[in-house]
Amino acid sequence: MSDQVGEGRGSVFRVVYDVLMVTSAQFWIVAVAPFYIGWFLNTRTIWPDADLILGMVIVGPMIAGSTLAYNAYTDARVDVFNPRKAHLAYVTGWISPDLVLGLTRSMVIIGILLSLLLGWEFTLLIIIAVVLSFLYSNPRTKVKSLPGGDVLVNMVGLGIIMPLAGWASTGVTVSQFPHWYLIPIFFALGSLYIPTLIPDYEADRKAGYRTLAVTLGPRTVLWLGFAFLAISVLTNMVSGIWGYVLSPELVARAWPVYAAQVLLYGYYSRDTTSGGMLAIIGSQCIGHGVGVGFMFYALSGIWPV
């Protein structure tokens, strides 16, 4: 395999691919989506403006990218045992650790400098996100190896910091954010993150990382994710019934989507293989996408309810 991996690495496409895999570009959306929700809750429009686009560049490629690159830098020795990652350039050594660390630092600096264009509150939130990512992966703190620390950091960073950053990017103080609505977002992100722990279970266990999946076991931690989703759905529906952010009419139309999410999560949680995790994540992404789409169209006035 190593010979095949090395072939074509001189091509521009392969170099770009290798760099994107270091920053796990496929996961930038996980930071961008709650950021966009926070922005929308303030502007009540689905059409992006310059501030939103700049903010997406900051929280996606720069901050999420640097977070994942730093995690790759500190986890390279562990990822050797991970079949999903063992072939990647930062694991095989084609991209050196120094290059990965330099890329991480550059992205953080660029992200913070760009954040200054969106105000001091936004910049402060970005700095907090950077600190959390450092604590999460740094070998001295290694919060991700503490039972529950891995899940909590992601829930706080993605479910609280990102929506507040989206709101702050509009120039309106975060003190005016509908803070109780962070609860369904917080638990929704937790329910999405937990299934990503399962494919890395064996590699983390061999490396001595006490992730929540290693501590509780794959099946138990998945039921915790199911509970997080149930809390998210319940608080989201209560928000609508009380007319807090959502409306009773919107909940009346969207409840089948919420119910389907809970049922599918429970159904696929019986399968702890990578296929089962892919089914959970895929079905939840679709469900959240449809549910958030309902909210966008209703609150923006495009779809009056």
Short mmCIF file of C-alpha atoms in Angstrom, two decimals:
data_model
loop_
_atom_site.label_atom_id
_atom_site.label_comp_id
_atom_site.label_asym_id
_atom_site.label_seq_id
_atom_site.Cartn_x
_atom_site.Cartn_y
_atom_site.Cartn_z
CA MET A 1 0.00 0.00 0.00
CA SER A 2 2.81 2.43 0.87
CA ASP A 3 4.11 2.27 -2.70
CA GLN A 4 0.69 3.09 -4.09
CA VAL A 5 0.24 5.91 -1.65
CA GLY A 6 3.52 7.45 -2.69
CA GLU A 7 2.66 7.33 -6.39
CA GLY A 8 1.52 10.62 -7.84
CA ARG A 9 2.29 12.63 -4.71
CA GLY A 10 4.16 15.11 -6.88
CA SER A 11 0.95 16.13 -8.63
CA VAL A 12 -0.76 19.32 -7.58
CA PHE A 13 -4.03 17.48 -7.02
CA ARG A 14 -2.40 14.99 -4.69
CA VAL A 15 -0.62 17.70 -2.70
CA VAL A 16 -3.87 19.64 -2.27
CA TYR A 17 -5.65 16.45 -1.24
CA ASP A 18 -3.00 15.62 1.35
CA VAL A 19 -3.14 19.09 2.87
CA LEU A 20 -6.94 19.04 2.98
CA MET A 21 -6.86 15.68 4.73
CA VAL A 22 -4.50 17.08 7.36
CA THR A 23 -7.11 19.74 8.11
CA SER A 24 -10.00 17.24 7.70
CA ALA A 25 -11.76 19.59 5.29
CA GLN A 26 -14.80 17.31 5.16
CA PHE A 27 -15.59 18.33 8.75
CA TRP A 28 -15.38 22.12 8.37
CA ILE A 29 -19.14 22.15 7.83
CA VAL A 30 -19.62 21.00 11.43
CA ALA A 31 -18.36 24.41 12.60
CA VAL A 32 -19.86 26.42 9.75
CA ALA A 33 -23.43 25.11 10.22
CA PRO A 34 -23.99 26.28 13.84
CA PHE A 35 -22.20 29.51 12.98
CA TYR A 36 -24.67 30.07 10.15
CA ILE A 37 -27.59 29.33 12.48
CA GLY A 38 -26.36 31.98 14.91
CA TRP A 39 -26.05 34.50 12.10
CA PHE A 40 -29.52 33.64 10.81
CA LEU A 41 -31.18 34.01 14.21
CA ASN A 42 -30.09 37.64 14.18
CA THR A 43 -30.58 38.60 10.54
CA ARG A 44 -33.61 36.41 9.74
CA THR A 45 -32.44 36.11 6.14
CA ILE A 46 -31.03 33.09 4.36
CA TRP A 47 -29.03 35.12 1.85
CA PRO A 48 -25.37 35.54 2.84
CA ASP A 49 -23.63 38.89 3.13
CA ALA A 50 -19.92 39.75 3.22
CA ASP A 51 -19.72 39.35 7.01
CA LEU A 52 -21.22 35.87 6.88
CA ILE A 53 -18.87 34.75 4.12
CA LEU A 54 -15.85 36.12 5.97
CA GLY A 55 -17.02 34.47 9.18
CA MET A 56 -17.45 31.14 7.42
CA VAL A 57 -13.90 31.34 6.09
CA ILE A 58 -12.64 32.05 9.60
CA VAL A 59 -14.56 29.34 11.50
CA GLY A 60 -14.31 26.75 8.72
CA PRO A 61 -10.89 26.55 7.03
CA MET A 62 -8.99 28.66 9.57
CA ILE A 63 -10.28 27.63 13.01
CA ALA A 64 -11.88 24.22 12.41
CA GLY A 65 -9.06 23.43 9.97
CA SER A 66 -6.32 24.41 12.43
CA THR A 67 -8.06 22.51 15.24
CA LEU A 68 -8.18 19.32 13.20
CA ALA A 69 -4.63 19.80 11.90
CA TYR A 70 -3.29 20.20 15.45
CA ASN A 71 -5.21 17.10 16.48
CA ALA A 72 -3.62 15.26 13.54
CA TYR A 73 -0.18 16.51 14.65
CA THR A 74 -0.60 15.20 18.20
CA ASP A 75 -2.34 11.96 17.14
CA ALA A 76 -0.03 10.83 14.32
CA ARG A 77 1.43 7.99 16.42
CA VAL A 78 -2.08 6.79 17.29
CA ASP A 79 -3.44 7.05 13.77
CA VAL A 80 -0.89 4.48 12.63
CA PHE A 81 -3.22 1.90 14.23
CA ASN A 82 -6.35 3.43 12.70
CA PRO A 83 -7.28 1.78 9.38
CA ARG A 84 -9.17 4.90 8.29
CA LYS A 85 -6.13 7.14 8.70
CA ALA A 86 -3.01 4.99 8.46
CA HIS A 87 -2.58 5.78 4.75
CA LEU A 88 -2.78 9.56 5.10
CA ALA A 89 0.29 11.66 4.34
CA TYR A 90 0.77 13.05 7.86
CA VAL A 91 0.75 9.49 9.25
CA THR A 92 3.07 7.92 6.66
CA GLY A 93 5.51 10.80 7.05
CA TRP A 94 5.20 12.30 3.57
CA ILE A 95 4.04 15.49 5.28
CA SER A 96 6.39 16.15 8.20
CA PRO A 97 5.14 16.92 11.73
CA ASP A 98 6.88 20.31 11.58
CA LEU A 99 4.94 21.17 8.44
CA VAL A 100 1.65 20.19 10.06
CA LEU A 101 2.43 22.28 13.14
CA GLY A 102 3.50 25.23 11.00
CA LEU A 103 0.28 24.97 9.00
CA THR A 104 -1.72 24.91 12.24
CA ARG A 105 -0.03 28.02 13.61
CA SER A 106 -0.41 29.90 10.33
CA MET A 107 -4.14 29.15 10.11
CA VAL A 108 -4.71 30.23 13.72
CA ILE A 109 -2.86 33.53 13.20
CA ILE A 110 -4.69 34.26 9.95
CA GLY A 111 -8.03 33.36 11.55
CA ILE A 112 -7.52 35.64 14.54
CA LEU A 113 -6.30 38.54 12.40
CA LEU A 114 -9.30 38.22 10.08
CA SER A 115 -11.64 37.99 13.06
CA LEU A 116 -10.67 41.53 14.06
CA LEU A 117 -12.66 42.73 11.04
CA LEU A 118 -15.86 41.41 12.66
CA GLY A 119 -15.56 43.08 16.05
CA TRP A 120 -14.07 42.38 19.47
CA GLU A 121 -16.81 40.01 20.66
CA PHE A 122 -16.39 37.82 17.61
CA THR A 123 -12.61 37.90 18.04
CA LEU A 124 -12.90 36.92 21.71
CA LEU A 125 -15.11 33.96 20.83
CA ILE A 126 -12.62 32.83 18.18
CA ILE A 127 -9.78 33.04 20.71
CA ILE A 128 -11.82 30.96 23.16
CA ALA A 129 -12.37 28.37 20.41
CA VAL A 130 -8.61 28.27 19.75
CA VAL A 131 -7.87 27.81 23.47
CA LEU A 132 -10.38 24.95 23.65
CA SER A 133 -8.80 23.25 20.64
CA PHE A 134 -5.36 23.59 22.24
CA LEU A 135 -6.56 22.08 25.53
CA TYR A 136 -8.33 19.33 23.60
CA SER A 137 -5.25 18.05 21.77
CA ASN A 138 -2.15 19.31 23.58
CA PRO A 139 -0.14 16.38 25.01
CA ARG A 140 0.16 18.10 28.41
CA THR A 141 -3.57 18.67 28.86
CA LYS A 142 -5.04 16.16 26.39
CA VAL A 143 -8.62 16.84 27.41
CA LYS A 144 -9.77 14.48 24.66
CA SER A 145 -8.30 11.56 26.60
CA LEU A 146 -10.29 12.40 29.74
CA PRO A 147 -13.60 10.51 30.01
CA GLY A 148 -16.26 12.93 28.83
CA GLY A 149 -13.77 15.71 28.11
CA ASP A 150 -13.70 14.90 24.41
CA VAL A 151 -17.48 15.16 24.09
CA LEU A 152 -17.86 18.21 26.34
CA VAL A 153 -15.23 20.30 24.51
CA ASN A 154 -16.90 19.63 21.17
CA MET A 155 -20.36 20.39 22.54
CA VAL A 156 -19.17 23.69 24.01
CA GLY A 157 -17.06 24.69 21.01
CA LEU A 158 -19.57 23.76 18.33
CA GLY A 159 -22.86 24.05 20.20
CA ILE A 160 -22.23 27.28 22.11
CA ILE A 161 -19.21 29.19 20.78
CA MET A 162 -20.06 28.81 17.09
CA PRO A 163 -23.72 30.01 17.28
CA LEU A 164 -22.65 32.95 19.45
CA ALA A 165 -19.88 33.76 16.97
CA GLY A 166 -22.41 33.73 14.13
CA TRP A 167 -24.58 36.18 16.05
CA ALA A 168 -21.58 38.38 16.96
CA SER A 169 -20.47 38.54 13.32
CA THR A 170 -23.49 40.75 12.63
CA GLY A 171 -22.18 43.40 15.00
CA VAL A 172 -24.93 42.86 17.58
CA THR A 173 -23.78 42.02 21.12
CA VAL A 174 -24.14 38.39 22.17
CA SER A 175 -26.00 39.54 25.29
CA GLN A 176 -29.04 39.82 23.01
CA PHE A 177 -28.77 36.24 21.76
CA PRO A 178 -31.76 34.01 22.72
CA HIS A 179 -29.54 32.05 25.10
CA TRP A 180 -32.03 29.33 26.05
CA TYR A 181 -32.02 28.26 22.40
CA LEU A 182 -28.41 27.17 22.83
CA ILE A 183 -29.70 24.11 24.72
CA PRO A 184 -31.12 22.21 21.68
CA ILE A 185 -28.08 23.19 19.60
CA PHE A 186 -25.69 22.08 22.36
CA PHE A 187 -27.24 18.63 22.71
CA ALA A 188 -27.76 18.18 18.96
CA LEU A 189 -24.03 18.65 18.37
CA GLY A 190 -23.27 16.21 21.17
CA SER A 191 -25.52 13.57 19.63
CA LEU A 192 -23.76 14.04 16.29
CA TYR A 193 -20.25 13.91 17.73
CA ILE A 194 -20.66 10.73 19.76
CA PRO A 195 -21.00 8.33 16.77
CA THR A 196 -17.67 9.64 15.41
CA LEU A 197 -15.94 8.12 18.45
CA ILE A 198 -16.87 4.55 17.57
CA PRO A 199 -14.71 3.99 14.44
CA ASP A 200 -11.67 5.17 16.46
CA TYR A 201 -12.52 2.98 19.46
CA GLU A 202 -9.86 0.31 18.95
CA ALA A 203 -7.10 2.76 18.01
CA ASP A 204 -7.88 4.98 21.01
CA ARG A 205 -8.01 1.97 23.34
CA LYS A 206 -4.62 0.70 22.15
CA ALA A 207 -3.13 4.17 22.58
CA GLY A 208 -4.44 4.42 26.14
CA TYR A 209 -6.84 7.29 25.40
CA ARG A 210 -9.77 7.27 27.82
CA THR A 211 -12.32 8.71 25.44
CA LEU A 212 -15.95 8.42 26.44
CA ALA A 213 -16.40 5.54 24.01
CA VAL A 214 -13.45 3.66 25.54
CA THR A 215 -14.70 4.37 29.06
CA LEU A 216 -18.36 3.43 28.57
CA GLY A 217 -18.13 1.07 25.62
CA PRO A 218 -19.51 1.65 22.11
CA ARG A 219 -23.09 0.58 22.78
CA THR A 220 -23.53 2.55 26.01
CA VAL A 221 -22.03 5.72 24.60
CA LEU A 222 -24.37 5.50 21.62
CA TRP A 223 -27.36 5.41 23.94
CA LEU A 224 -25.97 8.53 25.59
CA GLY A 225 -25.96 10.11 22.14
CA PHE A 226 -29.57 8.99 21.74
CA ALA A 227 -30.44 10.69 25.05
CA PHE A 228 -28.71 13.89 23.88
CA LEU A 229 -30.77 13.87 20.70
CA ALA A 230 -33.99 13.31 22.66
CA ILE A 231 -33.15 16.30 24.88
CA SER A 232 -32.37 18.42 21.83
CA VAL A 233 -35.64 17.52 20.12
CA LEU A 234 -37.69 17.98 23.28
CA THR A 235 -36.24 21.42 24.10
CA ASN A 236 -36.58 22.48 20.47
CA MET A 237 -40.28 21.56 20.49
CA VAL A 238 -40.84 23.28 23.85
CA SER A 239 -39.20 26.38 22.39
CA GLY A 240 -41.73 26.33 19.57
CA ILE A 241 -44.73 25.64 21.78
CA TRP A 242 -43.79 28.62 23.96
CA GLY A 243 -43.09 30.81 20.92
CA TYR A 244 -39.44 31.21 21.91
CA VAL A 245 -37.47 31.50 18.61
CA LEU A 246 -39.73 28.93 16.92
CA SER A 247 -43.53 28.98 16.75
CA PRO A 248 -46.27 26.47 17.60
CA GLU A 249 -47.27 26.38 13.92
CA LEU A 250 -43.74 25.50 12.85
CA VAL A 251 -43.49 22.70 15.42
CA ALA A 252 -46.86 21.34 14.25
CA ARG A 253 -45.43 20.92 10.77
CA ALA A 254 -41.90 19.84 11.67
CA TRP A 255 -42.59 17.28 14.40
CA PRO A 256 -42.56 14.27 12.01
CA VAL A 257 -38.96 15.17 11.12
CA TYR A 258 -37.99 15.35 14.81
CA ALA A 259 -39.72 12.03 15.51
CA ALA A 260 -37.98 10.36 12.55
CA GLN A 261 -34.59 11.55 13.81
CA VAL A 262 -35.10 10.00 17.23
CA LEU A 263 -36.43 6.72 15.80
CA LEU A 264 -33.60 6.37 13.27
CA TYR A 265 -30.92 7.15 15.86
CA GLY A 266 -32.31 4.46 18.13
CA TYR A 267 -32.65 1.97 15.27
CA TYR A 268 -29.12 2.41 13.91
CA SER A 269 -27.56 2.47 17.41
CA ARG A 270 -28.01 -1.31 17.48
CA ASP A 271 -25.18 -1.57 14.94
CA THR A 272 -21.81 -0.46 16.35
CA THR A 273 -19.89 -1.02 13.10
CA SER A 274 -18.60 1.82 10.93
CA GLY A 275 -21.59 1.25 8.65
CA GLY A 276 -23.97 1.80 11.54
CA MET A 277 -22.18 5.00 12.53
CA LEU A 278 -22.33 6.25 8.97
CA ALA A 279 -26.07 5.54 8.95
CA ILE A 280 -26.59 7.47 12.19
CA ILE A 281 -24.55 10.46 11.08
CA GLY A 282 -26.08 10.50 7.60
CA SER A 283 -29.67 10.23 8.80
CA GLN A 284 -29.11 12.86 11.49
CA CYS A 285 -27.47 15.29 9.08
CA ILE A 286 -30.45 14.94 6.75
CA GLY A 287 -32.90 15.33 9.64
CA HIS A 288 -31.15 18.39 11.05
CA GLY A 289 -30.88 19.84 7.56
CA VAL A 290 -34.60 19.49 6.94
CA GLY A 291 -35.51 20.77 10.42
CA VAL A 292 -33.20 23.78 10.18
CA GLY A 293 -34.47 24.39 6.66
CA PHE A 294 -38.03 24.59 8.01
CA MET A 295 -36.82 27.14 10.57
CA PHE A 296 -34.97 29.21 7.97
CA TYR A 297 -37.87 29.38 5.55
CA ALA A 298 -40.43 30.06 8.27
CA LEU A 299 -38.55 32.69 10.26
CA SER A 300 -37.29 34.47 7.14
CA GLY A 301 -40.88 34.85 5.92
CA ILE A 302 -40.36 32.85 2.73
CA TRP A 303 -42.70 30.16 4.02
CA PRO A 304 -45.33 31.82 6.24
CA VAL A 305 -46.70 29.59 9.00
#
